[in-house]
Amino acid sequence: MSDALLTLEIEKLVAGGLGLSRDESGVVLVRGALPGERVEAEVRVGRGVRQGVTRRVLTPSPDRVDAPDLPTVDLAHASYPAQLRYKRGFVEEALTRIAKLRHPVGETVPSPREWRYRNTAQYLVTPAGLAYRERRGRDPQPVGQDPLVMEAIQTVMDRLDPEQLDPATEVAFRASRRTGEVVAALIGAGEPRVFLRASDHLMDAGVVGVSLAEPAGRRFGAGVRLIAGESEVQEEFGRVQVGVTATGFAQVNPEAAGLAYLRAAELAGEGTHAVDLYGGSGAIGRHLSPKFTRVTVLDSAPEALARGRQAAALSGERNVTYRSGDAARFSEIGVDVIVVDPPRAGLEAEAREHIQASTADRLVYVSCDPATWARDVGDFVRRGWKLGSVTPHDFYPQTSHVEVVSVLER
């Protein structure tokens, strides 16, 4: 493997925020470039599609802005209106290239905040301070100020002395936009008592609770124990409140996610029975409860289901039922509407079969990956479903990630 310095013209942006260009040897994908630009890029020569990094911009795009050099952003060098346009383009491209469909895509719904929107972050604990986990080079990059995280998390970080967090190897935070509170989780091997000093230091820095997670191959797969204070904080997503923890799954941009959940509920309409597959703690399912006689939330994560049951009981939603189960084995009779918000891998073939065999005549599909969404949508259309409204939503400003909210009808 060797690197070459090439001058390239960027045709368009593709998924991952990479600029696509071509030379006599074929396609080159370039990080940090924008459509219409002429750049000098350091390109790695090897097998497969060549990838490079912009070293100098020779002809800048009018959309280019100054960007912080962070491993967590790949589109911050574009103005925010341009980011929204590119994201819509990613969804359009997935529809035509993967689903093989020509279909209108709405304007991207912007995030209410372009910076300081993230309610969660996880960092390495190093002698030089907290550092980003996403490392492009070999050395961890110290954080200092993280412009993506909520102010409440930054305030705690500013008060921390990393030496006091020993023997933890990482620390995770979750903040609430609603209450301003922060909970933390220390990640490290050993009994809770060896982390008491670190826990006290976090509480002194302003968190309302500290948990301990064993390092594990699967994120937080080895179990989580509460050391001090609260395990969760209350957050608002659209019209519903739910408890969120430093280690459980919940959307990182509650305000933007809330807008998508309200839209999903609108598309679901009304009826007798709605099922929320991959429902987690039921943030989408609970939005459906006013318009359906009953709502079933199905998920395989016991922790999320427990939080959902507690939240629904507190808010008095008596028509929402939580069931543990795998979406692929879902076979419920008498369903009018199915809502899915699957992981990045999309719907398993078996889950698509069950949806096809169900009595539902409407499917609201929320996705965090346009490619797997387009694959699934193409499959449903070939099975006789009709694709309705498609709207990109921006949960992750300054990055190339985009969410899609869509509806299909029989």
CSV table of C-alpha atoms in Angstrom, one decimal:
chain,number,residue,atom,x,y,z
A,1,MET,CA,0.0,0.0,0.0
A,2,SER,CA,1.3,3.5,-0.9
A,3,ASP,CA,-0.1,7.0,-1.0
A,4,ALA,CA,-0.2,9.3,-4.1
A,5,LEU,CA,-1.1,13.0,-4.3
A,6,LEU,CA,-3.7,13.5,-7.0
A,7,THR,CA,-5.6,16.5,-8.3
A,8,LEU,CA,-9.3,15.6,-8.6
A,9,GLU,CA,-12.6,17.1,-9.7
A,10,ILE,CA,-15.4,16.1,-7.3
A,11,GLU,CA,-18.7,15.1,-9.1
A,12,LYS,CA,-21.0,14.5,-6.2
A,13,LEU,CA,-21.3,13.4,-2.5
A,14,VAL,CA,-22.1,9.8,-1.8
A,15,ALA,CA,-23.1,8.0,1.5
A,16,GLY,CA,-20.5,8.5,4.2
A,17,GLY,CA,-20.1,12.1,3.1
A,18,LEU,CA,-17.4,11.1,0.6
A,19,GLY,CA,-16.8,13.1,-2.6
A,20,LEU,CA,-16.8,10.9,-5.7
A,21,SER,CA,-14.3,11.7,-8.5
A,22,ARG,CA,-12.8,9.7,-11.4
A,23,ASP,CA,-9.5,9.6,-13.1
A,24,GLU,CA,-8.0,7.3,-15.8
A,25,SER,CA,-7.7,4.5,-13.2
A,26,GLY,CA,-11.4,4.7,-12.1
A,27,VAL,CA,-13.3,6.0,-9.1
A,28,VAL,CA,-11.7,7.7,-6.1
A,29,LEU,CA,-13.7,8.6,-2.9
A,30,VAL,CA,-12.4,11.6,-1.1
A,31,ARG,CA,-13.1,12.7,2.5
A,32,GLY,CA,-13.5,16.4,3.2
A,33,ALA,CA,-14.4,17.4,-0.4
A,34,LEU,CA,-17.6,18.9,-1.8
A,35,PRO,CA,-19.3,18.6,-5.2
A,36,GLY,CA,-17.9,20.9,-7.9
A,37,GLU,CA,-14.6,21.4,-6.1
A,38,ARG,CA,-11.1,20.8,-7.4
A,39,VAL,CA,-8.9,19.3,-4.7
A,40,GLU,CA,-5.5,17.9,-4.1
A,41,ALA,CA,-6.0,14.6,-2.2
A,42,GLU,CA,-3.7,12.1,-0.6
A,43,VAL,CA,-5.0,8.8,-2.1
A,44,ARG,CA,-4.2,5.4,-0.7
A,45,VAL,CA,-3.4,3.1,-3.6
A,46,GLY,CA,-4.5,-0.5,-3.0
A,47,ARG,CA,-7.1,-3.1,-3.9
A,48,GLY,CA,-10.8,-2.1,-4.3
A,49,VAL,CA,-12.1,1.5,-4.7
A,50,ARG,CA,-9.4,4.0,-3.9
A,51,GLN,CA,-10.0,6.4,-0.9
A,52,GLY,CA,-8.3,9.6,-0.2
A,53,VAL,CA,-8.3,12.7,2.1
A,54,THR,CA,-8.4,16.3,1.0
A,55,ARG,CA,-5.1,18.0,1.6
A,56,ARG,CA,-5.7,21.3,-0.3
A,57,VAL,CA,-8.8,22.8,-1.9
A,58,LEU,CA,-7.8,24.4,-5.2
A,59,THR,CA,-11.3,25.5,-6.3
A,60,PRO,CA,-13.7,25.8,-3.3
A,61,SER,CA,-17.5,25.2,-3.4
A,62,PRO,CA,-19.7,28.2,-2.4
A,63,ASP,CA,-21.1,25.8,0.2
A,64,ARG,CA,-17.7,25.4,2.0
A,65,VAL,CA,-17.4,26.7,5.5
A,66,ASP,CA,-14.6,26.5,8.1
A,67,ALA,CA,-15.0,23.3,10.2
A,68,PRO,CA,-13.5,21.9,13.4
A,69,ASP,CA,-11.0,19.0,12.9
A,70,LEU,CA,-12.9,16.3,14.7
A,71,PRO,CA,-13.1,12.6,14.1
A,72,THR,CA,-16.9,12.7,14.8
A,73,VAL,CA,-17.9,15.0,12.0
A,74,ASP,CA,-17.6,14.3,8.2
A,75,LEU,CA,-19.8,17.1,6.8
A,76,ALA,CA,-19.1,20.1,9.0
A,77,HIS,CA,-17.1,21.7,6.1
A,78,ALA,CA,-20.5,22.3,4.3
A,79,SER,CA,-22.9,25.0,5.3
A,80,TYR,CA,-26.0,23.7,7.1
A,81,PRO,CA,-28.5,24.3,4.2
A,82,ALA,CA,-26.1,22.4,1.9
A,83,GLN,CA,-25.9,19.5,4.4
A,84,LEU,CA,-29.7,19.2,4.2
A,85,ARG,CA,-29.6,19.2,0.4
A,86,TYR,CA,-26.9,16.5,0.3
A,87,LYS,CA,-28.9,14.3,2.8
A,88,ARG,CA,-32.0,14.5,0.6
A,89,GLY,CA,-29.7,13.5,-2.3
A,90,PHE,CA,-28.5,10.4,-0.4
A,91,VAL,CA,-32.1,9.2,0.1
A,92,GLU,CA,-33.0,9.9,-3.6
A,93,GLU,CA,-29.9,8.0,-4.8
A,94,ALA,CA,-30.7,5.0,-2.6
A,95,LEU,CA,-34.3,4.9,-4.0
A,96,THR,CA,-33.1,4.9,-7.6
A,97,ARG,CA,-30.0,2.8,-7.3
A,98,ILE,CA,-31.1,0.2,-4.7
A,99,ALA,CA,-34.9,0.2,-4.7
A,100,LYS,CA,-35.0,0.9,-8.5
A,101,LEU,CA,-37.8,3.3,-7.9
A,102,ARG,CA,-38.5,6.8,-9.3
A,103,HIS,CA,-40.3,8.5,-6.4
A,104,PRO,CA,-40.4,12.1,-5.0
A,105,VAL,CA,-38.4,12.7,-1.8
A,106,GLY,CA,-39.4,15.6,0.5
A,107,GLU,CA,-37.0,18.4,1.7
A,108,THR,CA,-34.9,17.3,4.7
A,109,VAL,CA,-36.4,18.3,8.0
A,110,PRO,CA,-33.7,20.3,9.8
A,111,SER,CA,-32.5,19.6,13.4
A,112,PRO,CA,-33.7,22.4,15.7
A,113,ARG,CA,-30.0,22.8,16.7
A,114,GLU,CA,-27.0,22.6,14.4
A,115,TRP,CA,-24.5,22.2,17.2
A,116,ARG,CA,-24.7,21.1,20.9
A,117,TYR,CA,-27.5,18.7,20.1
A,118,ARG,CA,-26.1,15.3,21.3
A,119,ASN,CA,-27.4,14.1,24.7
A,120,THR,CA,-24.8,11.3,24.9
A,121,ALA,CA,-21.1,10.8,24.4
A,122,GLN,CA,-18.5,8.2,25.2
A,123,TYR,CA,-14.8,9.0,25.6
A,124,LEU,CA,-11.6,7.2,26.4
A,125,VAL,CA,-9.9,8.1,29.7
A,126,THR,CA,-6.3,8.9,28.9
A,127,PRO,CA,-3.5,10.6,30.9
A,128,ALA,CA,-3.8,13.6,28.5
A,129,GLY,CA,-7.6,13.9,29.3
A,130,LEU,CA,-10.8,12.6,27.8
A,131,ALA,CA,-10.2,11.5,24.2
A,132,TYR,CA,-12.4,10.6,21.2
A,133,ARG,CA,-13.0,6.9,20.6
A,134,GLU,CA,-13.2,7.3,16.8
A,135,ARG,CA,-9.5,7.5,16.0
A,136,ARG,CA,-8.4,7.9,12.4
A,137,GLY,CA,-4.7,8.1,13.4
A,138,ARG,CA,-3.0,5.9,16.0
A,139,ASP,CA,-3.0,8.3,18.9
A,140,PRO,CA,-6.2,9.2,20.8
A,141,GLN,CA,-7.3,12.8,20.0
A,142,PRO,CA,-8.0,14.8,23.3
A,143,VAL,CA,-11.5,16.3,23.4
A,144,GLY,CA,-11.3,19.6,25.2
A,145,GLN,CA,-14.4,21.3,23.9
A,146,ASP,CA,-16.8,19.0,22.0
A,147,PRO,CA,-19.1,21.2,20.0
A,148,LEU,CA,-21.7,18.4,19.3
A,149,VAL,CA,-22.6,17.6,23.0
A,150,MET,CA,-25.2,19.4,25.1
A,151,GLU,CA,-23.9,22.2,27.3
A,152,ALA,CA,-24.7,20.2,30.4
A,153,ILE,CA,-22.2,17.4,29.4
A,154,GLN,CA,-19.5,19.9,28.5
A,155,THR,CA,-19.9,21.6,31.9
A,156,VAL,CA,-19.3,18.3,33.7
A,157,MET,CA,-16.3,17.5,31.4
A,158,ASP,CA,-14.8,20.9,32.1
A,159,ARG,CA,-14.7,20.1,35.9
A,160,LEU,CA,-13.1,16.6,35.5
A,161,ASP,CA,-9.6,15.6,36.3
A,162,PRO,CA,-9.0,12.3,34.3
A,163,GLU,CA,-6.5,11.0,36.9
A,164,GLN,CA,-9.4,10.9,39.4
A,165,LEU,CA,-11.3,8.5,37.0
A,166,ASP,CA,-8.7,5.7,37.3
A,167,PRO,CA,-9.1,2.7,36.9
A,168,ALA,CA,-11.9,3.4,34.4
A,169,THR,CA,-10.8,3.1,30.7
A,170,GLU,CA,-13.8,5.0,29.3
A,171,VAL,CA,-16.6,7.1,30.5
A,172,ALA,CA,-20.1,7.6,29.0
A,173,PHE,CA,-22.6,10.5,29.6
A,174,ARG,CA,-26.3,11.0,29.0
A,175,ALA,CA,-27.9,14.4,29.5
A,176,SER,CA,-31.5,15.5,29.5
A,177,ARG,CA,-32.5,18.6,27.5
A,178,ARG,CA,-35.7,18.6,29.5
A,179,THR,CA,-34.2,18.7,33.0
A,180,GLY,CA,-30.5,19.7,32.4
A,181,GLU,CA,-29.4,16.7,34.4
A,182,VAL,CA,-26.5,14.3,33.5
A,183,VAL,CA,-25.9,10.6,34.4
A,184,ALA,CA,-22.6,8.9,33.7
A,185,ALA,CA,-21.3,5.4,33.3
A,186,LEU,CA,-17.7,4.3,34.1
A,187,ILE,CA,-16.4,1.5,31.9
A,188,GLY,CA,-13.7,-0.7,33.4
A,189,ALA,CA,-12.9,-4.1,34.9
A,190,GLY,CA,-13.2,-4.8,38.6
A,191,GLU,CA,-15.6,-4.6,41.6
A,192,PRO,CA,-17.7,-1.4,42.2
A,193,ARG,CA,-15.6,-0.6,45.3
A,194,VAL,CA,-12.5,0.1,43.2
A,195,PHE,CA,-14.4,2.8,41.3
A,196,LEU,CA,-15.8,4.7,44.3
A,197,ARG,CA,-13.2,7.5,44.1
A,198,ALA,CA,-14.0,7.9,40.3
A,199,SER,CA,-17.7,7.9,41.1
A,200,ASP,CA,-17.3,10.5,43.8
A,201,HIS,CA,-15.3,12.7,41.5
A,202,LEU,CA,-18.1,12.5,38.8
A,203,MET,CA,-20.8,13.3,41.4
A,204,ASP,CA,-18.7,16.3,42.5
A,205,ALA,CA,-18.4,17.4,38.9
A,206,GLY,CA,-22.2,17.6,38.7
A,207,VAL,CA,-23.7,14.3,37.5
A,208,VAL,CA,-26.8,13.0,39.3
A,209,GLY,CA,-25.8,9.3,39.1
A,210,VAL,CA,-23.0,6.9,38.2
A,211,SER,CA,-23.2,3.4,36.9
A,212,LEU,CA,-20.4,0.8,36.2
A,213,ALA,CA,-20.2,-1.2,33.0
A,214,GLU,CA,-17.8,-4.1,32.4
A,215,PRO,CA,-15.8,-3.8,29.1
A,216,ALA,CA,-17.5,-6.1,26.6
A,217,GLY,CA,-17.4,-7.0,22.9
A,218,ARG,CA,-21.0,-6.0,22.4
A,219,ARG,CA,-21.6,-2.5,23.7
A,220,PHE,CA,-22.5,-2.7,27.4
A,221,GLY,CA,-23.2,-6.4,26.9
A,222,ALA,CA,-21.6,-7.6,30.2
A,223,GLY,CA,-24.1,-5.8,32.4
A,224,VAL,CA,-24.4,-2.5,34.2
A,225,ARG,CA,-24.5,-1.8,37.9
A,226,LEU,CA,-25.5,1.4,39.7
A,227,ILE,CA,-22.8,2.8,42.0
A,228,ALA,CA,-24.3,6.1,43.2
A,229,GLY,CA,-27.3,8.3,42.7
A,230,GLU,CA,-29.8,7.9,39.8
A,231,SER,CA,-29.5,5.5,37.0
A,232,GLU,CA,-31.6,7.5,34.5
A,233,VAL,CA,-32.8,11.0,33.6
A,234,GLN,CA,-36.2,12.0,32.2
A,235,GLU,CA,-36.2,13.2,28.5
A,236,GLU,CA,-38.9,14.4,26.2
A,237,PHE,CA,-39.3,13.0,22.6
A,238,GLY,CA,-42.1,14.8,20.8
A,239,ARG,CA,-45.2,14.3,23.0
A,240,VAL,CA,-43.8,11.6,25.3
A,241,GLN,CA,-41.5,11.5,28.3
A,242,VAL,CA,-39.1,8.5,28.8
A,243,GLY,CA,-36.3,7.7,31.2
A,244,VAL,CA,-32.9,7.5,29.4
A,245,THR,CA,-29.6,6.0,30.8
A,246,ALA,CA,-25.9,6.5,30.1
A,247,THR,CA,-25.7,2.9,28.7
A,248,GLY,CA,-29.2,2.1,27.1
A,249,PHE,CA,-30.2,2.9,23.6
A,250,ALA,CA,-32.1,6.2,23.0
A,251,GLN,CA,-31.9,8.7,20.2
A,252,VAL,CA,-29.0,11.2,20.7
A,253,ASN,CA,-31.0,14.3,19.4
A,254,PRO,CA,-34.3,14.3,21.3
A,255,GLU,CA,-35.7,17.4,19.7
A,256,ALA,CA,-35.0,16.2,16.1
A,257,ALA,CA,-36.2,12.6,17.0
A,258,GLY,CA,-39.4,14.1,18.5
A,259,LEU,CA,-40.2,15.8,15.1
A,260,ALA,CA,-39.8,12.4,13.3
A,261,TYR,CA,-42.0,10.5,15.8
A,262,LEU,CA,-44.8,13.1,15.5
A,263,ARG,CA,-44.6,12.7,11.7
A,264,ALA,CA,-44.6,8.9,12.0
A,265,ALA,CA,-47.7,9.1,14.2
A,266,GLU,CA,-49.4,11.3,11.6
A,267,LEU,CA,-48.6,8.8,8.8
A,268,ALA,CA,-49.9,5.9,11.0
A,269,GLY,CA,-53.3,7.5,11.1
A,270,GLU,CA,-55.9,5.8,13.3
A,271,GLY,CA,-57.4,2.4,13.8
A,272,THR,CA,-58.0,-0.5,16.2
A,273,HIS,CA,-54.5,-2.0,16.7
A,274,ALA,CA,-51.1,-0.7,15.9
A,275,VAL,CA,-47.8,-2.7,16.4
A,276,ASP,CA,-44.5,-0.9,17.0
A,277,LEU,CA,-41.7,-3.4,16.0
A,278,TYR,CA,-38.2,-2.8,17.3
A,279,GLY,CA,-40.1,-0.5,19.6
A,280,GLY,CA,-37.6,-0.1,22.4
A,281,SER,CA,-39.2,1.9,25.2
A,282,GLY,CA,-42.1,2.8,22.9
A,283,ALA,CA,-41.2,6.4,22.1
A,284,ILE,CA,-43.0,6.0,18.7
A,285,GLY,CA,-45.7,3.5,19.9
A,286,ARG,CA,-46.8,5.8,22.7
A,287,HIS,CA,-47.4,8.6,20.1
A,288,LEU,CA,-49.9,6.2,18.5
A,289,SER,CA,-51.9,5.5,21.6
A,290,PRO,CA,-54.4,8.5,21.3
A,291,LYS,CA,-55.5,7.3,17.8
A,292,PHE,CA,-55.6,3.5,18.3
A,293,THR,CA,-57.7,1.3,20.6
A,294,ARG,CA,-54.6,-0.6,21.5
A,295,VAL,CA,-50.9,-0.5,20.7
A,296,THR,CA,-48.4,-3.3,21.1
A,297,VAL,CA,-44.7,-2.4,21.5
A,298,LEU,CA,-42.4,-5.4,20.6
A,299,ASP,CA,-38.6,-5.4,21.4
A,300,SER,CA,-36.0,-7.9,22.4
A,301,ALA,CA,-34.2,-5.6,25.0
A,302,PRO,CA,-35.6,-6.2,28.5
A,303,GLU,CA,-34.1,-3.0,29.8
A,304,ALA,CA,-35.9,-0.8,27.2
A,305,LEU,CA,-39.2,-2.6,27.7
A,306,ALA,CA,-39.0,-2.1,31.5
A,307,ARG,CA,-38.3,1.6,31.0
A,308,GLY,CA,-41.3,1.8,28.6
A,309,ARG,CA,-43.7,0.0,30.9
A,310,GLN,CA,-42.7,2.4,33.7
A,311,ALA,CA,-43.1,5.5,31.5
A,312,ALA,CA,-46.5,4.4,30.1
A,313,ALA,CA,-47.8,3.6,33.6
A,314,LEU,CA,-46.7,7.0,34.9
A,315,SER,CA,-48.4,8.8,32.0
A,316,GLY,CA,-51.6,6.7,32.3
A,317,GLU,CA,-51.5,5.1,28.8
A,318,ARG,CA,-53.5,2.0,29.5
A,319,ASN,CA,-53.8,0.9,25.9
A,320,VAL,CA,-50.1,0.3,25.4
A,321,THR,CA,-48.8,-3.2,25.9
A,322,TYR,CA,-45.1,-4.1,26.0
A,323,ARG,CA,-44.0,-7.6,24.7
A,324,SER,CA,-40.7,-9.2,24.6
A,325,GLY,CA,-40.0,-10.8,21.2
A,326,ASP,CA,-38.1,-10.8,18.0
A,327,ALA,CA,-39.5,-8.8,15.1
A,328,ALA,CA,-38.8,-11.8,12.8
A,329,ARG,CA,-41.2,-14.0,14.8
A,330,PHE,CA,-44.0,-11.5,15.1
A,331,SER,CA,-47.3,-13.0,14.1
A,332,GLU,CA,-50.2,-11.0,15.6
A,333,ILE,CA,-53.6,-11.2,14.0
A,334,GLY,CA,-55.9,-8.2,13.6
A,335,VAL,CA,-53.2,-5.5,13.0
A,336,ASP,CA,-54.2,-2.3,11.1
A,337,VAL,CA,-50.9,-0.5,11.1
A,338,ILE,CA,-47.3,-1.6,11.7
A,339,VAL,CA,-44.5,0.8,12.6
A,340,VAL,CA,-40.9,-0.2,12.2
A,341,ASP,CA,-37.7,1.6,13.3
A,342,PRO,CA,-35.1,-1.2,12.8
A,343,PRO,CA,-31.4,-1.1,13.5
A,344,ARG,CA,-29.0,-0.1,10.7
A,345,ALA,CA,-29.2,-3.6,9.1
A,346,GLY,CA,-32.9,-3.0,8.3
A,347,LEU,CA,-35.6,-5.6,8.4
A,348,GLU,CA,-34.5,-9.3,8.3
A,349,ALA,CA,-36.1,-11.3,5.5
A,350,GLU,CA,-38.2,-13.2,8.0
A,351,ALA,CA,-39.6,-9.9,9.5
A,352,ARG,CA,-40.6,-8.8,5.9
A,353,GLU,CA,-42.4,-12.1,5.4
A,354,HIS,CA,-44.3,-11.7,8.6
A,355,ILE,CA,-45.3,-8.1,7.7
A,356,GLN,CA,-46.4,-9.4,4.3
A,357,ALA,CA,-48.5,-12.2,5.9
A,358,SER,CA,-50.1,-9.8,8.5
A,359,THR,CA,-53.5,-8.1,8.2
A,360,ALA,CA,-51.9,-4.7,8.3
A,361,ASP,CA,-52.6,-2.5,5.3
A,362,ARG,CA,-50.2,0.3,6.3
A,363,LEU,CA,-46.5,0.2,7.2
A,364,VAL,CA,-44.7,3.3,8.6
A,365,TYR,CA,-41.0,2.7,8.1
A,366,VAL,CA,-38.5,4.9,10.0
A,367,SER,CA,-34.9,4.2,9.2
A,368,CYS,CA,-31.4,5.3,10.1
A,369,ASP,CA,-29.9,3.9,6.9
A,370,PRO,CA,-31.1,4.9,3.5
A,371,ALA,CA,-29.4,1.8,1.8
A,372,THR,CA,-31.1,-0.9,3.9
A,373,TRP,CA,-34.4,1.1,3.9
A,374,ALA,CA,-34.3,1.3,0.1
A,375,ARG,CA,-33.6,-2.5,-0.2
A,376,ASP,CA,-36.6,-3.2,2.0
A,377,VAL,CA,-38.9,-0.7,0.4
A,378,GLY,CA,-38.0,-2.1,-3.1
A,379,ASP,CA,-39.0,-5.6,-1.8
A,380,PHE,CA,-42.3,-4.4,-0.4
A,381,VAL,CA,-43.2,-2.5,-3.6
A,382,ARG,CA,-42.5,-5.7,-5.6
A,383,ARG,CA,-44.8,-7.6,-3.3
A,384,GLY,CA,-47.6,-5.1,-4.1
A,385,TRP,CA,-47.3,-2.3,-1.6
A,386,LYS,CA,-47.3,1.3,-2.8
A,387,LEU,CA,-44.8,3.8,-1.4
A,388,GLY,CA,-46.3,7.1,-0.1
A,389,SER,CA,-44.6,10.1,1.4
A,390,VAL,CA,-40.8,9.9,2.0
A,391,THR,CA,-39.1,12.6,4.2
A,392,PRO,CA,-35.5,12.7,5.3
A,393,HIS,CA,-34.9,14.0,8.9
A,394,ASP,CA,-31.6,15.3,10.2
A,395,PHE,CA,-30.8,13.8,13.6
A,396,TYR,CA,-27.0,14.3,13.2
A,397,PRO,CA,-26.0,17.7,11.9
A,398,GLN,CA,-22.4,18.1,10.8
A,399,THR,CA,-22.3,14.4,9.8
A,400,SER,CA,-23.5,12.5,6.7
A,401,HIS,CA,-26.1,10.4,8.7
A,402,VAL,CA,-29.7,10.8,7.7
A,403,GLU,CA,-32.9,9.3,8.9
A,404,VAL,CA,-35.9,8.6,6.7
A,405,VAL,CA,-39.6,8.6,7.7
A,406,SER,CA,-41.9,6.9,5.1
A,407,VAL,CA,-45.2,5.1,4.6
A,408,LEU,CA,-46.3,2.2,2.5
A,409,GLU,CA,-49.9,1.0,1.8
A,410,ARG,CA,-51.2,-2.2,0.4
